[in-house]
Amino acid sequence: MSWPVESVRLFTSPLEDICSILRKGLEKNFKEVSVSVEECPDLTKAPFNLPAAGLAGSTRIADVGGPPYLVPFADLSKNYDFNELAKLIDLPDSFIVGAGGGPHEIVGMNSEMMPNLRTGTNADNNSKVSKLSGDGHELVSLAKDQACCSLMVNLFACEGAPGKVLKVRARQRIGEENFVSCIRKAITEGFPNKVVGLGGIFRMLSGAAKCHIMPNFSKIALNNDEEVSNWLKYFEMAAPMIFFSVMVSSDPGLDLRLEHSHGYGAEYGGHYHYDVTPDTVEYEAYYNLAEVLYRVDKPQNTHNIGKN
């Protein structure tokens, strides 16, 4: 199925220029900070074990669907195939990471998805979903032919080539912002009249994070953020964890989610909110700038509920 698509060129700057901006923002929130431009580590190797080596080549981000397809009631017709999405964002042979809703027709229920795959010629799917199971939760690996998601996804896509990236390390949080929001807001402040997109991965090396997992689809209307928050199930998840992260500095009128990060550890995963161990938390991130932003299947009847 073909979905409506809009696209805009994003502002890009030499990565070296981004370093000082990120450093300034992060130092307000973390006791120890380093930001540098480095060659991306080989992401096919431990501890990453991703299906592509790097975060370079034809970089782009996409915002597909959105929370209006989840609340007040879920639109179960909104199912997206990543191979089709890759064509819609003009990169059929993509390496994709991101955060979205799990494919309910495959999983059998609502879930959190950690997209991590290649499309096209060298297709490979290492994606995982986290779902509720009894009183707890379960991390499930999707099969190679299950490269799809439901309702919404924010993704970073590229050729998966080696290349320069922003390496960010931060430990011991002293402010109130979470790691991702701190980076995004620093970019917004540094480029106040530009639209800048970032995507990549971060690892929580120590500490623990508050994450949520969506329950099965609500049969009762969810009409505001408080009702959504009460519906979600929250868990503290301990390091080590790897997160896939997508953000944009501002919305150029495309009804965007400004940041979205999902991740997993050995036996658990979910939607990242913030760390709960400020004294011991440590992050290591690898991000690249996106050249283009795609808005796919933008909801016609929209709202801002559930975008946290």
Backbone as CSV, one residue per row, in Angstrom:
resi,resn,N_x,N_y,N_z,CA_x,CA_y,CA_z,C_x,C_y,C_z
1,MET,0.837,-1.192,0.000,0.000,0.000,0.000,0.877,1.249,0.000
2,SER,0.502,2.243,-0.773,1.264,3.480,-0.832,0.663,4.508,0.124
3,TRP,1.533,5.224,0.826,1.100,6.217,1.796,1.512,7.602,1.323
4,PRO,0.767,8.651,1.697,1.166,10.007,1.320,2.485,10.391,1.978
5,VAL,3.318,11.107,1.226,4.655,11.460,1.696,4.932,12.940,1.440
6,GLU,5.497,13.604,2.429,6.037,14.951,2.279,7.498,14.906,2.706
7,SER,8.308,15.785,2.144,9.716,15.803,2.533,10.257,17.226,2.544
8,VAL,11.250,17.451,3.397,11.937,18.738,3.466,13.429,18.482,3.657
9,ARG,14.241,19.336,3.045,15.676,19.282,3.289,15.958,19.838,4.681
10,LEU,16.829,19.178,5.393,17.204,19.618,6.730,18.486,20.439,6.687
11,PHE,18.651,21.285,7.680,19.882,22.054,7.803,20.989,21.135,8.310
12,THR,22.117,21.170,7.645,23.277,20.400,8.095,24.458,21.339,8.284
13,SER,25.287,20.998,9.216,26.465,21.782,9.556,27.613,20.803,9.753
14,PRO,28.862,21.224,9.565,29.971,20.318,9.880,29.830,19.761,11.297
15,LEU,30.089,18.484,11.436,29.929,17.857,12.747,30.752,18.568,13.816
16,GLU,31.895,19.097,13.415,32.740,19.802,14.380,32.008,20.997,14.988
17,ASP,31.150,21.635,14.184,30.398,22.788,14.692,29.320,22.370,15.694
18,ILE,28.863,21.129,15.565,27.827,20.631,16.471,28.409,20.327,17.852
19,CYS,29.682,19.954,17.879,30.292,19.496,19.133,30.173,20.523,20.249
20,SER,30.557,21.756,19.955,30.542,22.769,21.012,29.128,23.060,21.484
21,ILE,28.161,22.988,20.569,26.761,23.222,20.924,26.260,22.131,21.865
22,LEU,26.556,20.875,21.528,26.126,19.767,22.384,26.841,19.807,23.729
23,ARG,28.118,20.112,23.689,28.885,20.145,24.938,28.298,21.184,25.894
24,LYS,27.977,22.346,25.362,27.410,23.418,26.187,26.094,22.987,26.820
25,GLY,25.234,22.327,26.042,23.951,21.889,26.573,24.077,20.759,27.574
26,LEU,24.942,19.808,27.287,25.087,18.650,28.163,25.750,19.008,29.485
27,GLU,26.662,19.971,29.462,27.360,20.331,30.697,26.435,20.974,31.725
28,LYS,25.277,21.441,31.285,24.280,21.955,32.227,23.571,20.819,32.960
29,ASN,23.694,19.614,32.427,22.870,18.509,32.903,23.670,17.318,33.420
30,PHE,24.961,17.245,33.060,25.799,16.116,33.467,27.136,16.624,34.000
31,LYS,27.653,15.939,34.999,28.901,16.365,35.632,30.093,16.139,34.717
32,GLU,30.101,15.023,33.987,31.213,14.715,33.086,30.678,14.556,31.672
33,VAL,31.260,15.296,30.726,30.770,15.321,29.344,31.953,15.338,28.386
34,SER,31.856,14.575,27.319,32.786,14.720,26.200,32.008,14.557,24.905
35,VAL,32.313,15.406,23.924,31.679,15.353,22.606,32.775,15.512,21.566
36,SER,32.829,14.604,20.607,33.880,14.652,19.594,33.377,14.068,18.290
37,VAL,34.125,14.322,17.228,33.844,13.717,15.928,34.796,12.544,15.759
38,GLU,34.233,11.363,15.563,35.032,10.143,15.489,34.549,9.275,14.334
39,GLU,35.398,8.341,13.929,34.929,7.300,13.023,33.939,6.422,13.774
40,CYS,32.831,6.119,13.142,31.843,5.259,13.788,32.452,3.890,14.057
41,PRO,32.277,3.356,15.246,32.737,1.985,15.483,31.992,1.020,14.574
42,ASP,32.551,-0.145,14.340,31.893,-1.148,13.505,30.680,-1.683,14.258
43,LEU,29.510,-1.262,13.819,28.278,-1.604,14.531,27.858,-3.054,14.338
44,THR,28.516,-3.766,13.439,28.201,-5.193,13.281,28.842,-6.030,14.388
45,LYS,29.755,-5.436,15.137,30.475,-6.163,16.175,29.899,-5.853,17.553
46,ALA,30.240,-6.694,18.526,29.826,-6.463,19.911,30.409,-5.139,20.392
47,PRO,29.711,-4.407,21.239,28.446,-4.766,21.899,27.193,-4.372,21.120
48,PHE,27.357,-3.927,19.867,26.216,-3.407,19.113,25.450,-4.514,18.390
49,ASN,26.193,-5.299,17.581,25.603,-6.437,16.863,24.439,-6.018,15.965
50,LEU,24.648,-4.932,15.201,23.644,-4.433,14.272,23.932,-4.964,12.864
51,PRO,22.992,-4.842,11.930,23.187,-5.428,10.600,23.936,-4.541,9.612
52,ALA,24.494,-3.423,10.047,25.292,-2.566,9.174,26.433,-1.970,9.977
53,ALA,27.479,-1.555,9.267,28.710,-1.142,9.934,28.661,0.268,10.492
54,GLY,27.917,1.181,9.823,27.981,2.571,10.242,26.686,3.328,10.056
55,LEU,26.752,4.638,10.295,25.575,5.509,10.269,25.685,6.562,9.168
56,ALA,26.437,6.264,8.117,26.692,7.256,7.077,26.083,6.836,5.741
57,GLY,25.975,7.826,4.850,25.500,7.593,3.494,24.027,7.877,3.319
58,SER,23.688,8.955,2.632,22.289,9.299,2.316,21.418,9.307,3.568
59,THR,21.849,10.007,4.578,21.157,9.989,5.871,19.813,10.700,5.797
60,ARG,18.830,10.129,6.479,17.491,10.709,6.515,16.744,10.233,7.752
61,ILE,15.765,11.007,8.154,14.859,10.578,9.211,13.444,10.604,8.662
62,ALA,12.587,9.804,9.263,11.183,9.771,8.851,10.294,9.665,10.070
63,ASP,9.180,10.364,10.002,8.122,10.278,11.004,6.925,9.664,10.295
64,VAL,6.568,8.453,10.681,5.534,7.674,9.996,4.337,7.498,10.924
65,GLY,3.136,7.796,10.417,1.950,7.666,11.252,2.022,8.605,12.433
66,GLY,1.654,8.108,13.614,1.773,8.945,14.797,0.785,8.575,15.881
67,PRO,0.929,9.179,17.069,0.027,8.896,18.184,-1.457,9.063,17.878
68,PRO,-1.881,9.945,16.948,-3.315,9.999,16.640,-3.882,8.687,16.094
69,TYR,-3.005,7.779,15.650,-3.477,6.458,15.226,-3.557,5.475,16.397
70,LEU,-3.115,5.913,17.579,-3.195,5.085,18.788,-4.282,5.560,19.734
71,VAL,-4.408,6.878,19.888,-5.384,7.437,20.830,-6.231,8.501,20.128
72,PRO,-7.510,8.612,20.503,-8.178,7.950,21.639,-8.410,6.450,21.454
73,PHE,-8.561,5.996,20.192,-8.678,4.563,19.916,-7.689,4.196,18.820
74,ALA,-7.174,2.966,18.865,-6.197,2.524,17.877,-6.854,2.274,16.526
75,ASP,-6.184,2.710,15.472,-6.581,2.414,14.098,-5.751,1.219,13.642
76,LEU,-6.317,0.039,13.739,-5.565,-1.190,13.493,-5.266,-1.420,12.022
77,SER,-5.740,-0.528,11.154,-5.415,-0.640,9.727,-4.053,-0.033,9.405
78,LYS,-3.446,0.656,10.362,-2.189,1.350,10.117,-1.007,0.418,10.376
79,ASN,-0.670,-0.331,9.336,0.443,-1.273,9.391,1.409,-0.941,8.259
80,TYR,2.695,-0.879,8.580,3.696,-0.400,7.630,4.790,-1.448,7.425
81,ASP,5.118,-1.692,6.173,6.201,-2.594,5.798,7.471,-1.765,5.597
82,PHE,8.546,-2.139,6.264,9.763,-1.341,6.181,10.360,-1.322,4.781
83,ASN,10.198,-2.386,4.026,10.707,-2.372,2.653,9.958,-1.352,1.806
84,GLU,8.663,-1.203,2.052,7.889,-0.182,1.341,8.248,1.212,1.848
85,LEU,8.424,1.350,3.155,8.821,2.647,3.694,10.167,3.087,3.130
86,ALA,11.097,2.145,2.992,12.415,2.486,2.448,12.302,3.055,1.039
87,LYS,11.386,2.520,0.251,11.170,3.064,-1.095,10.555,4.453,-1.026
88,LEU,9.637,4.660,-0.085,8.975,5.954,0.032,9.936,7.055,0.473
89,ILE,10.998,6.688,1.176,11.982,7.688,1.596,13.189,7.692,0.659
90,ASP,12.994,7.123,-0.524,13.981,7.207,-1.611,15.304,6.538,-1.285
91,LEU,15.256,5.479,-0.500,16.462,4.717,-0.192,16.083,3.242,-0.028
92,PRO,15.800,2.555,-1.149,15.320,1.164,-1.066,16.263,0.232,-0.316
93,ASP,17.571,0.456,-0.459,18.551,-0.348,0.271,18.989,0.438,1.503
94,SER,18.220,0.329,2.560,18.428,1.135,3.770,18.915,0.293,4.938
95,PHE,19.695,0.935,5.796,19.893,0.471,7.168,19.028,1.369,8.034
96,ILE,18.154,0.773,8.826,17.149,1.516,9.580,17.228,1.164,11.060
97,VAL,17.224,2.204,11.903,17.014,2.031,13.340,15.970,3.052,13.775
98,GLY,15.328,2.792,14.906,14.333,3.755,15.348,13.487,3.263,16.501
99,ALA,12.299,3.864,16.602,11.374,3.586,17.705,9.954,3.644,17.174
100,GLY,9.165,2.604,17.465,7.801,2.591,16.948,6.926,1.560,17.629
101,GLY,5.743,1.385,17.063,4.806,0.393,17.557,5.046,-0.950,16.892
102,GLY,5.028,-2.008,17.676,5.250,-3.338,17.128,4.127,-3.772,16.204
103,PRO,4.402,-4.696,15.284,3.392,-5.169,14.329,2.364,-6.066,15.014
104,HIS,1.209,-5.505,15.346,0.242,-6.234,16.176,-0.278,-7.493,15.500
105,GLU,-0.334,-7.513,14.173,-0.830,-8.702,13.481,0.133,-9.874,13.633
106,ILE,1.404,-9.587,13.841,2.420,-10.631,14.029,2.595,-10.963,15.505
107,VAL,2.714,-9.936,16.330,2.957,-10.136,17.761,1.712,-10.660,18.463
108,GLY,0.536,-10.295,17.927,-0.715,-10.718,18.534,-1.269,-9.733,19.537
109,MET,-0.586,-8.611,19.709,-1.022,-7.586,20.657,-0.198,-6.330,20.417
110,ASN,-0.512,-5.297,21.137,0.250,-4.057,21.092,1.620,-4.270,21.734
111,SER,2.630,-3.541,21.259,3.973,-3.712,21.808,4.853,-2.536,21.415
112,GLU,6.004,-2.457,22.055,7.023,-1.467,21.711,8.027,-2.115,20.764
113,MET,8.386,-1.393,19.693,9.307,-1.965,18.710,10.621,-1.204,18.674
114,MET,11.699,-1.969,18.525,13.031,-1.429,18.320,13.484,-1.825,16.917
115,PRO,13.107,-1.059,15.875,13.512,-1.399,14.506,15.031,-1.382,14.374
116,ASN,15.563,-2.400,13.713,17.007,-2.579,13.566,17.190,-3.538,12.402
117,LEU,17.283,-3.008,11.185,17.182,-3.875,10.017,17.802,-3.255,8.786
118,ARG,17.969,-4.101,7.785,18.334,-3.671,6.439,17.198,-4.051,5.506
119,THR,16.942,-3.188,4.533,15.928,-3.464,3.522,16.595,-3.627,2.161
120,GLY,15.827,-4.165,1.221,16.309,-4.226,-0.152,17.221,-5.394,-0.432
121,THR,18.307,-5.133,-1.158,19.173,-6.184,-1.693,19.749,-7.077,-0.606
122,ASN,20.225,-6.482,0.476,20.842,-7.255,1.567,19.942,-7.274,2.799
123,ALA,18.661,-7.526,2.573,17.676,-7.457,3.652,18.054,-8.360,4.825
124,ASP,17.913,-7.812,6.016,18.195,-8.546,7.247,17.411,-7.857,8.354
125,ASN,16.844,-8.619,9.251,15.986,-8.038,10.283,16.424,-8.502,11.662
126,ASN,16.979,-7.574,12.427,17.361,-7.851,13.810,16.458,-7.124,14.801
127,SER,15.282,-6.722,14.342,14.368,-5.942,15.177,13.821,-6.774,16.330
128,LYS,13.485,-6.066,17.414,12.894,-6.701,18.584,11.648,-5.938,19.002
129,VAL,10.767,-6.625,19.714,9.619,-5.974,20.336,9.593,-6.346,21.812
130,SER,9.059,-5.432,22.598,8.855,-5.676,24.021,7.362,-5.613,24.292
131,LYS,6.827,-6.658,24.911,5.387,-6.721,25.161,5.129,-7.162,26.592
132,LEU,3.950,-6.839,27.079,3.554,-7.303,28.399,3.258,-8.792,28.353
133,SER,3.571,-9.460,29.449,3.330,-10.899,29.549,3.026,-11.215,31.008
134,GLY,1.758,-11.520,31.298,1.362,-11.730,32.683,1.586,-10.461,33.480
135,ASP,2.263,-10.589,34.611,2.568,-9.422,35.438,3.882,-8.753,35.039
136,GLY,4.553,-9.329,34.053,5.847,-8.796,33.644,5.875,-8.423,32.181
137,HIS,7.022,-8.654,31.563,7.187,-8.285,30.165,8.154,-9.249,29.499
138,GLU,8.158,-9.218,28.179,8.918,-10.188,27.400,9.547,-9.489,26.203
139,LEU,10.800,-9.816,25.919,11.506,-9.298,24.755,11.522,-10.377,23.683
140,VAL,11.047,-10.021,22.488,10.884,-10.996,21.407,11.628,-10.514,20.169
141,SER,12.403,-11.394,19.552,13.065,-11.085,18.284,12.123,-11.400,17.135
142,LEU,12.031,-10.489,16.175,11.190,-10.713,15.007,11.945,-11.515,13.956
143,ALA,11.211,-12.318,13.205,11.805,-13.137,12.157,12.251,-12.267,10.985
144,LYS,13.079,-12.843,10.120,13.636,-12.095,8.997,12.557,-11.535,8.087
145,ASP,11.430,-12.238,7.970,10.364,-11.793,7.065,9.282,-10.988,7.792
146,GLN,9.588,-10.518,8.997,8.609,-9.756,9.787,9.053,-8.304,9.952
147,ALA,9.513,-7.709,8.860,10.026,-6.339,8.876,8.883,-5.349,8.703
148,CYS,8.085,-5.197,9.742,6.946,-4.287,9.674,6.631,-3.764,11.068
149,CYS,5.803,-2.714,11.101,5.428,-2.084,12.357,3.996,-1.600,12.243
150,SER,3.453,-1.093,13.334,2.061,-0.634,13.353,1.953,0.737,14.010
151,LEU,1.007,1.513,13.527,0.549,2.776,14.107,1.508,3.942,13.931
152,MET,2.775,3.736,14.245,3.729,4.847,14.205,5.147,4.312,14.259
153,VAL,6.059,5.076,13.671,7.480,4.792,13.845,8.269,6.048,13.495
154,ASN,9.296,6.300,14.282,10.286,7.325,13.955,11.573,6.600,13.615
155,LEU,12.114,6.875,12.450,13.263,6.105,12.009,14.376,6.996,11.479
156,PHE,15.589,6.485,11.635,16.786,7.035,11.012,17.245,6.003,10.002
157,ALA,17.453,6.446,8.769,17.856,5.534,7.704,19.092,6.074,7.002
158,CYS,19.924,5.163,6.545,21.128,5.542,5.807,21.593,4.327,5.013
159,GLU,22.740,4.459,4.352,23.295,3.332,3.602,24.010,2.337,4.513
160,GLY,24.206,2.705,5.766,24.918,1.827,6.694,26.414,1.819,6.483
161,ALA,26.933,2.888,5.877,28.353,2.952,5.554,29.168,3.462,6.739
162,PRO,30.450,3.072,6.807,31.332,3.671,7.808,31.483,5.164,7.542
163,GLY,31.855,5.911,8.557,32.041,7.345,8.376,32.082,8.062,9.703
164,LYS,32.267,9.365,9.625,32.360,10.187,10.826,30.998,10.339,11.494
165,VAL,31.005,10.344,12.814,29.788,10.542,13.608,30.120,11.408,14.817
166,LEU,29.078,11.872,15.472,29.230,12.535,16.758,29.289,11.475,17.851
167,LYS,30.349,11.471,18.613,30.439,10.585,19.773,30.207,11.415,21.024
168,VAL,29.248,11.002,21.817,28.870,11.739,23.024,28.973,10.811,24.226
169,ARG,29.668,11.275,25.237,29.700,10.553,26.513,29.252,11.503,27.613
170,ALA,28.435,10.987,28.506,27.951,11.800,29.624,27.712,10.895,30.822
171,ARG,28.117,11.347,31.975,27.871,10.568,33.188,27.560,11.493,34.357
172,GLN,26.858,10.929,35.312,26.436,11.588,36.556,25.561,12.803,36.239
173,ARG,24.272,12.546,36.134,23.322,13.609,35.801,23.122,14.547,36.996
174,ILE,23.233,15.846,36.726,23.061,16.861,37.771,21.875,17.779,37.479
175,GLY,21.235,17.623,36.319,20.085,18.433,35.954,18.836,17.593,35.844
176,GLU,17.774,18.204,35.343,16.476,17.536,35.276,16.188,16.896,33.920
177,GLU,16.893,17.320,32.861,16.592,16.818,31.522,17.092,15.390,31.332
178,ASN,16.339,14.602,30.562,16.866,13.299,30.180,17.942,13.486,29.113
179,PHE,18.692,12.445,28.842,19.844,12.519,27.940,19.440,12.993,26.549
180,VAL,18.372,12.433,25.998,17.954,12.760,24.637,17.418,14.182,24.554
181,SER,16.561,14.562,25.485,16.014,15.920,25.475,17.113,16.961,25.614
182,CYS,18.121,16.647,26.403,19.230,17.573,26.579,19.936,17.821,25.251
183,ILE,20.172,16.768,24.479,20.808,16.912,23.168,19.904,17.694,22.221
184,ARG,18.634,17.321,22.171,17.711,17.982,21.238,17.571,19.465,21.557
185,LYS,17.419,19.792,22.822,17.240,21.195,23.184,18.511,22.007,22.950
186,ALA,19.664,21.377,23.095,20.915,22.069,22.780,20.972,22.420,21.299
187,ILE,20.541,21.497,20.442,20.515,21.757,19.004,19.515,22.866,18.683
188,THR,18.357,22.823,19.324,17.343,23.860,19.094,17.873,25.238,19.475
189,GLU,18.569,25.311,20.605,19.130,26.592,21.043,20.281,27.031,20.150
190,GLY,21.065,26.071,19.675,22.215,26.408,18.845,21.848,26.825,17.435
191,PHE,20.728,26.305,16.930,20.260,26.635,15.582,18.787,27.032,15.666
192,PRO,18.497,28.197,16.250,17.108,28.543,16.587,16.178,28.702,15.399
193,ASN,16.691,29.003,14.235,15.837,29.224,13.068,15.999,28.142,12.012
194,LYS,16.556,27.001,12.410,16.809,25.906,11.480,16.088,24.645,11.951
195,VAL,15.879,23.731,11.016,15.349,22.414,11.361,16.484,21.414,11.187
196,VAL,16.906,20.822,12.289,18.044,19.907,12.315,17.562,18.546,12.790
197,GLY,17.963,17.491,12.099,17.588,16.135,12.485,18.795,15.301,12.848
198,LEU,18.657,14.483,13.871,19.712,13.580,14.318,19.137,12.189,14.506
199,GLY,19.961,11.198,14.242,19.558,9.830,14.530,20.767,8.977,14.815
200,GLY,20.542,7.883,15.534,21.638,6.986,15.837,21.321,6.095,17.010
201,ILE,22.335,5.832,17.803,22.203,4.893,18.910,22.859,5.481,20.155
202,PHE,22.351,5.089,21.310,23.091,5.368,22.536,23.002,4.164,23.452
203,ARG,24.056,4.000,24.229,24.122,2.924,25.197,24.075,3.516,26.595
204,MET,23.284,2.909,27.439,23.321,3.225,28.862,24.258,2.198,29.484
205,LEU,25.433,2.667,29.893,26.485,1.770,30.356,26.328,1.385,31.819
206,SER,25.746,2.279,32.603,25.509,1.990,34.019,24.282,2.753,34.468
207,GLY,23.707,2.308,35.572,22.489,2.927,36.068,21.244,2.198,35.601
208,ALA,20.120,2.880,35.660,18.834,2.302,35.257,17.956,3.412,34.699
209,ALA,17.024,3.021,33.829,16.135,3.982,33.177,14.683,3.616,33.422
210,LYS,13.844,4.639,33.484,12.399,4.436,33.497,11.939,4.291,32.055
211,CYS,11.296,3.177,31.760,10.796,2.902,30.415,9.343,2.461,30.508
212,HIS,8.599,2.664,29.447,7.232,2.138,29.439,7.062,1.100,28.344
213,ILE,6.062,0.259,28.542,5.588,-0.698,27.543,4.087,-0.497,27.419
214,MET,3.618,-0.364,26.187,2.179,-0.207,25.982,1.455,-1.515,26.265
215,PRO,0.329,-1.467,26.976,-0.534,-2.646,27.098,-1.247,-2.892,25.770
216,ASN,-2.113,-3.897,25.772,-2.914,-4.107,24.568,-3.834,-2.910,24.365
217,PHE,-4.354,-2.787,23.160,-5.099,-1.597,22.764,-6.277,-1.339,23.702
218,SER,-6.411,-0.082,24.095,-7.442,0.294,25.056,-8.827,0.240,24.422
219,LYS,-9.776,-0.334,25.151,-11.171,-0.350,24.708,-11.933,0.866,25.232
220,ILE,-11.261,1.637,26.064,-11.823,2.877,26.603,-11.045,4.039,26.002
221,ALA,-11.738,5.066,25.582,-11.084,6.209,24.949,-10.030,6.821,25.868
222,LEU,-8.850,7.088,25.297,-7.781,7.789,26.005,-7.779,9.223,25.496
223,ASN,-8.229,10.145,26.328,-8.547,11.494,25.855,-7.530,12.563,26.219
224,ASN,-6.543,12.229,27.037,-5.541,13.226,27.402,-4.275,12.513,27.871
225,ASP,-3.219,13.291,28.098,-1.938,12.695,28.470,-2.004,11.966,29.807
226,GLU,-2.805,12.460,30.735,-2.929,11.788,32.030,-3.537,10.399,31.860
227,GLU,-4.566,10.285,31.033,-5.186,8.983,30.795,-4.223,8.048,30.068
228,VAL,-3.448,8.578,29.130,-2.449,7.755,28.449,-1.399,7.271,29.438
229,SER,-0.924,8.166,30.296,0.103,7.803,31.267,-0.397,6.732,32.233
230,ASN,-1.651,6.830,32.650,-2.220,5.827,33.552,-2.405,4.483,32.861
231,TRP,-2.576,4.510,31.546,-2.753,3.279,30.763,-1.430,2.566,30.534
232,LEU,-0.362,3.324,30.332,0.953,2.736,30.090,1.462,1.994,31.324
233,LYS,2.339,1.028,31.089,2.963,0.288,32.182,4.443,0.663,32.244
234,TYR,4.882,1.095,33.423,6.237,1.607,33.593,7.112,0.611,34.344
235,PHE,8.374,0.573,33.945,9.338,-0.334,34.561,10.683,0.374,34.671
236,GLU,11.462,0.001,35.680,12.854,0.421,35.755,13.701,-0.675,35.126
237,MET,14.523,-0.295,34.157,15.328,-1.252,33.408,16.796,-0.907,33.577
238,ALA,17.594,-1.911,33.944,18.987,-1.689,34.318,19.926,-1.799,33.122
239,ALA,21.023,-1.051,33.197,22.095,-1.160,32.220,22.741,-2.546,32.330
240,PRO,23.369,-2.990,31.227,23.570,-2.283,29.960,22.350,-2.387,29.043
241,MET,22.060,-1.282,28.358,20.995,-1.245,27.362,21.479,-0.463,26.150
242,ILE,20.936,-0.804,24.985,21.203,-0.057,23.762,19.890,0.533,23.276
243,PHE,19.923,1.800,22.898,18.724,2.509,22.450,18.916,3.028,21.032
244,PHE,17.846,2.996,20.263,17.804,3.614,18.943,17.027,4.913,19.080
245,SER,17.565,5.991,18.543,17.103,7.324,18.905,16.990,8.217,17.678
246,VAL,15.864,8.930,17.590,15.605,9.856,16.484,15.081,11.154,17.079
247,MET,15.578,12.281,16.574,15.101,13.571,17.083,15.175,14.629,15.996
248,VAL,14.375,15.666,16.162,14.384,16.817,15.266,14.254,18.064,16.131
249,SER,14.988,19.106,15.766,15.083,20.281,16.635,13.788,21.069,16.714
250,SER,13.003,21.070,15.647,11.738,21.805,15.639,10.847,21.230,14.553
251,ASP,9.575,21.584,14.602,8.581,21.055,13.666,8.246,22.114,12.618
252,PRO,8.581,21.856,11.341,8.273,22.825,10.286,6.843,22.692,9.773
253,GLY,5.902,22.413,10.689,4.504,22.314,10.310,4.080,20.975,9.765
254,LEU,4.789,19.899,10.166,4.488,18.558,9.663,3.931,17.633,10.740
255,ASP,3.540,18.180,11.883,2.956,17.380,12.965,3.920,16.280,13.398
256,LEU,5.105,16.690,13.804,6.172,15.749,14.129,6.222,15.418,15.615
257,ARG,6.730,14.246,15.891,7.172,13.904,17.246,8.634,14.327,17.319
258,LEU,8.995,15.161,18.262,10.323,15.762,18.260,11.421,14.812,18.705
259,GLU,11.099,13.834,19.517,12.114,12.856,19.920,11.445,11.538,20.259
260,HIS,12.159,10.454,19.999,11.591,9.128,20.250,12.754,8.147,20.337
261,SER,12.843,7.418,21.438,13.933,6.467,21.658,13.402,5.196,22.302
262,HIS,13.725,4.065,21.699,13.396,2.751,22.258,14.682,1.946,22.389
263,GLY,14.721,1.072,23.400,15.915,0.274,23.574,15.655,-1.010,24.323
264,TYR,16.725,-1.795,24.467,16.587,-3.099,25.110,17.887,-3.503,25.790
265,GLY,17.718,-4.382,26.781,18.827,-5.050,27.424,18.767,-6.526,27.072
266,ALA,19.313,-7.355,27.938,19.380,-8.782,27.632,17.999,-9.427,27.572
267,GLU,17.083,-9.000,28.448,15.789,-9.679,28.536,14.618,-8.708,28.622
268,TYR,14.822,-7.442,28.324,13.753,-6.460,28.498,13.991,-5.293,27.547
269,GLY,12.949,-4.506,27.350,13.075,-3.342,26.485,11.857,-2.456,26.608
270,GLY,11.947,-1.244,26.047,10.817,-0.338,26.100,11.156,1.042,25.600
271,HIS,10.235,1.962,25.864,10.325,3.367,25.451,11.040,4.155,26.537
272,TYR,12.130,4.800,26.169,12.966,5.541,27.121,12.291,6.830,27.567
273,HIS,12.275,7.047,28.892,11.826,8.316,29.460,12.996,9.082,30.071
274,TYR,13.653,8.494,31.051,14.788,9.149,31.700,15.446,8.143,32.630
275,ASP,16.687,8.450,33.027,17.335,7.572,33.993,16.834,7.896,35.391
276,VAL,16.876,6.898,36.244,16.421,7.046,37.633,17.583,6.925,38.617
277,THR,18.799,6.936,38.087,20.003,6.786,38.909,20.990,7.895,38.553
278,PRO,20.678,9.134,38.885,21.517,10.248,38.426,22.974,10.150,38.864
279,ASP,23.240,9.595,40.028,24.614,9.561,40.530,25.490,8.550,39.802
280,THR,24.875,7.532,39.229,25.673,6.455,38.633,25.472,6.284,37.134
281,VAL,24.531,7.005,36.530,24.240,6.767,35.126,25.397,7.224,34.238
282,GLU,25.612,6.463,33.177,26.611,6.825,32.169,26.081,6.451,30.792
283,TYR,26.199,7.394,29.858,25.729,7.199,28.489,26.892,7.316,27.508
284,GLU,26.793,6.550,26.430,27.707,6.688,25.295,26.868,6.636,24.030
285,ALA,26.979,7.664,23.189,26.099,7.778,22.023,26.891,8.007,20.750
286,TYR,26.294,7.552,19.642,26.813,7.813,18.304,25.650,8.307,17.455
287,TYR,25.733,9.568,17.029,24.672,10.187,16.238,25.242,10.733,14.935
288,ASN,24.374,10.802,13.925,24.728,11.498,12.698,23.604,12.448,12.324
289,LEU,23.956,13.480,11.575,22.965,14.425,11.072,22.203,13.811,9.906
290,ALA,20.924,14.083,9.841,20.102,13.657,8.705,20.034,14.784,7.683
291,GLU,20.049,14.393,6.413,20.010,15.373,5.329,18.583,15.720,4.911
292,VAL,17.668,14.776,5.082,16.294,14.956,4.626,15.343,14.412,5.687
293,LEU,14.201,15.070,5.824,13.119,14.605,6.692,11.925,14.214,5.834
294,TYR,11.377,13.031,6.082,10.179,12.560,5.386,9.041,12.434,6.390
295,ARG,7.880,12.906,5.976,6.657,12.724,6.779,5.735,11.806,5.993
296,VAL,5.508,10.614,6.530,4.747,9.577,5.838,3.423,9.341,6.559
297,ASP,2.331,9.334,5.806,0.996,9.055,6.338,0.676,9.929,7.545
298,LYS,0.835,11.220,7.368,0.527,12.182,8.433,-0.957,12.131,8.771
299,PRO,-1.315,11.976,10.039,-2.735,11.935,10.418,-3.467,13.216,10.018
300,GLN,-4.658,13.046,9.484,-5.469,14.202,9.097,-6.181,14.805,10.304
301,ASN,-6.594,13.966,11.220,-7.229,14.426,12.460,-6.211,14.249,13.581
302,THR,-5.538,15.329,13.902,-4.384,15.191,14.782,-4.616,15.812,16.155
303,HIS,-3.672,15.551,17.047,-3.640,16.122,18.394,-2.230,15.932,18.928
304,ASN,-1.965,16.444,20.100,-0.630,16.333,20.697,-0.585,15.359,21.865
305,ILE,-1.610,14.539,22.011,-1.654,13.572,23.109,-0.700,12.416,22.810
306,GLY,0.027,11.975,23.817,0.848,10.781,23.691,2.162,10.971,22.980
307,LYS,2.650,12.195,22.884,3.917,12.432,22.191,5.102,12.516,23.139
308,ASN,4.887,12.259,24.430,5.985,12.339,25.391,6.918,11.147,25.248
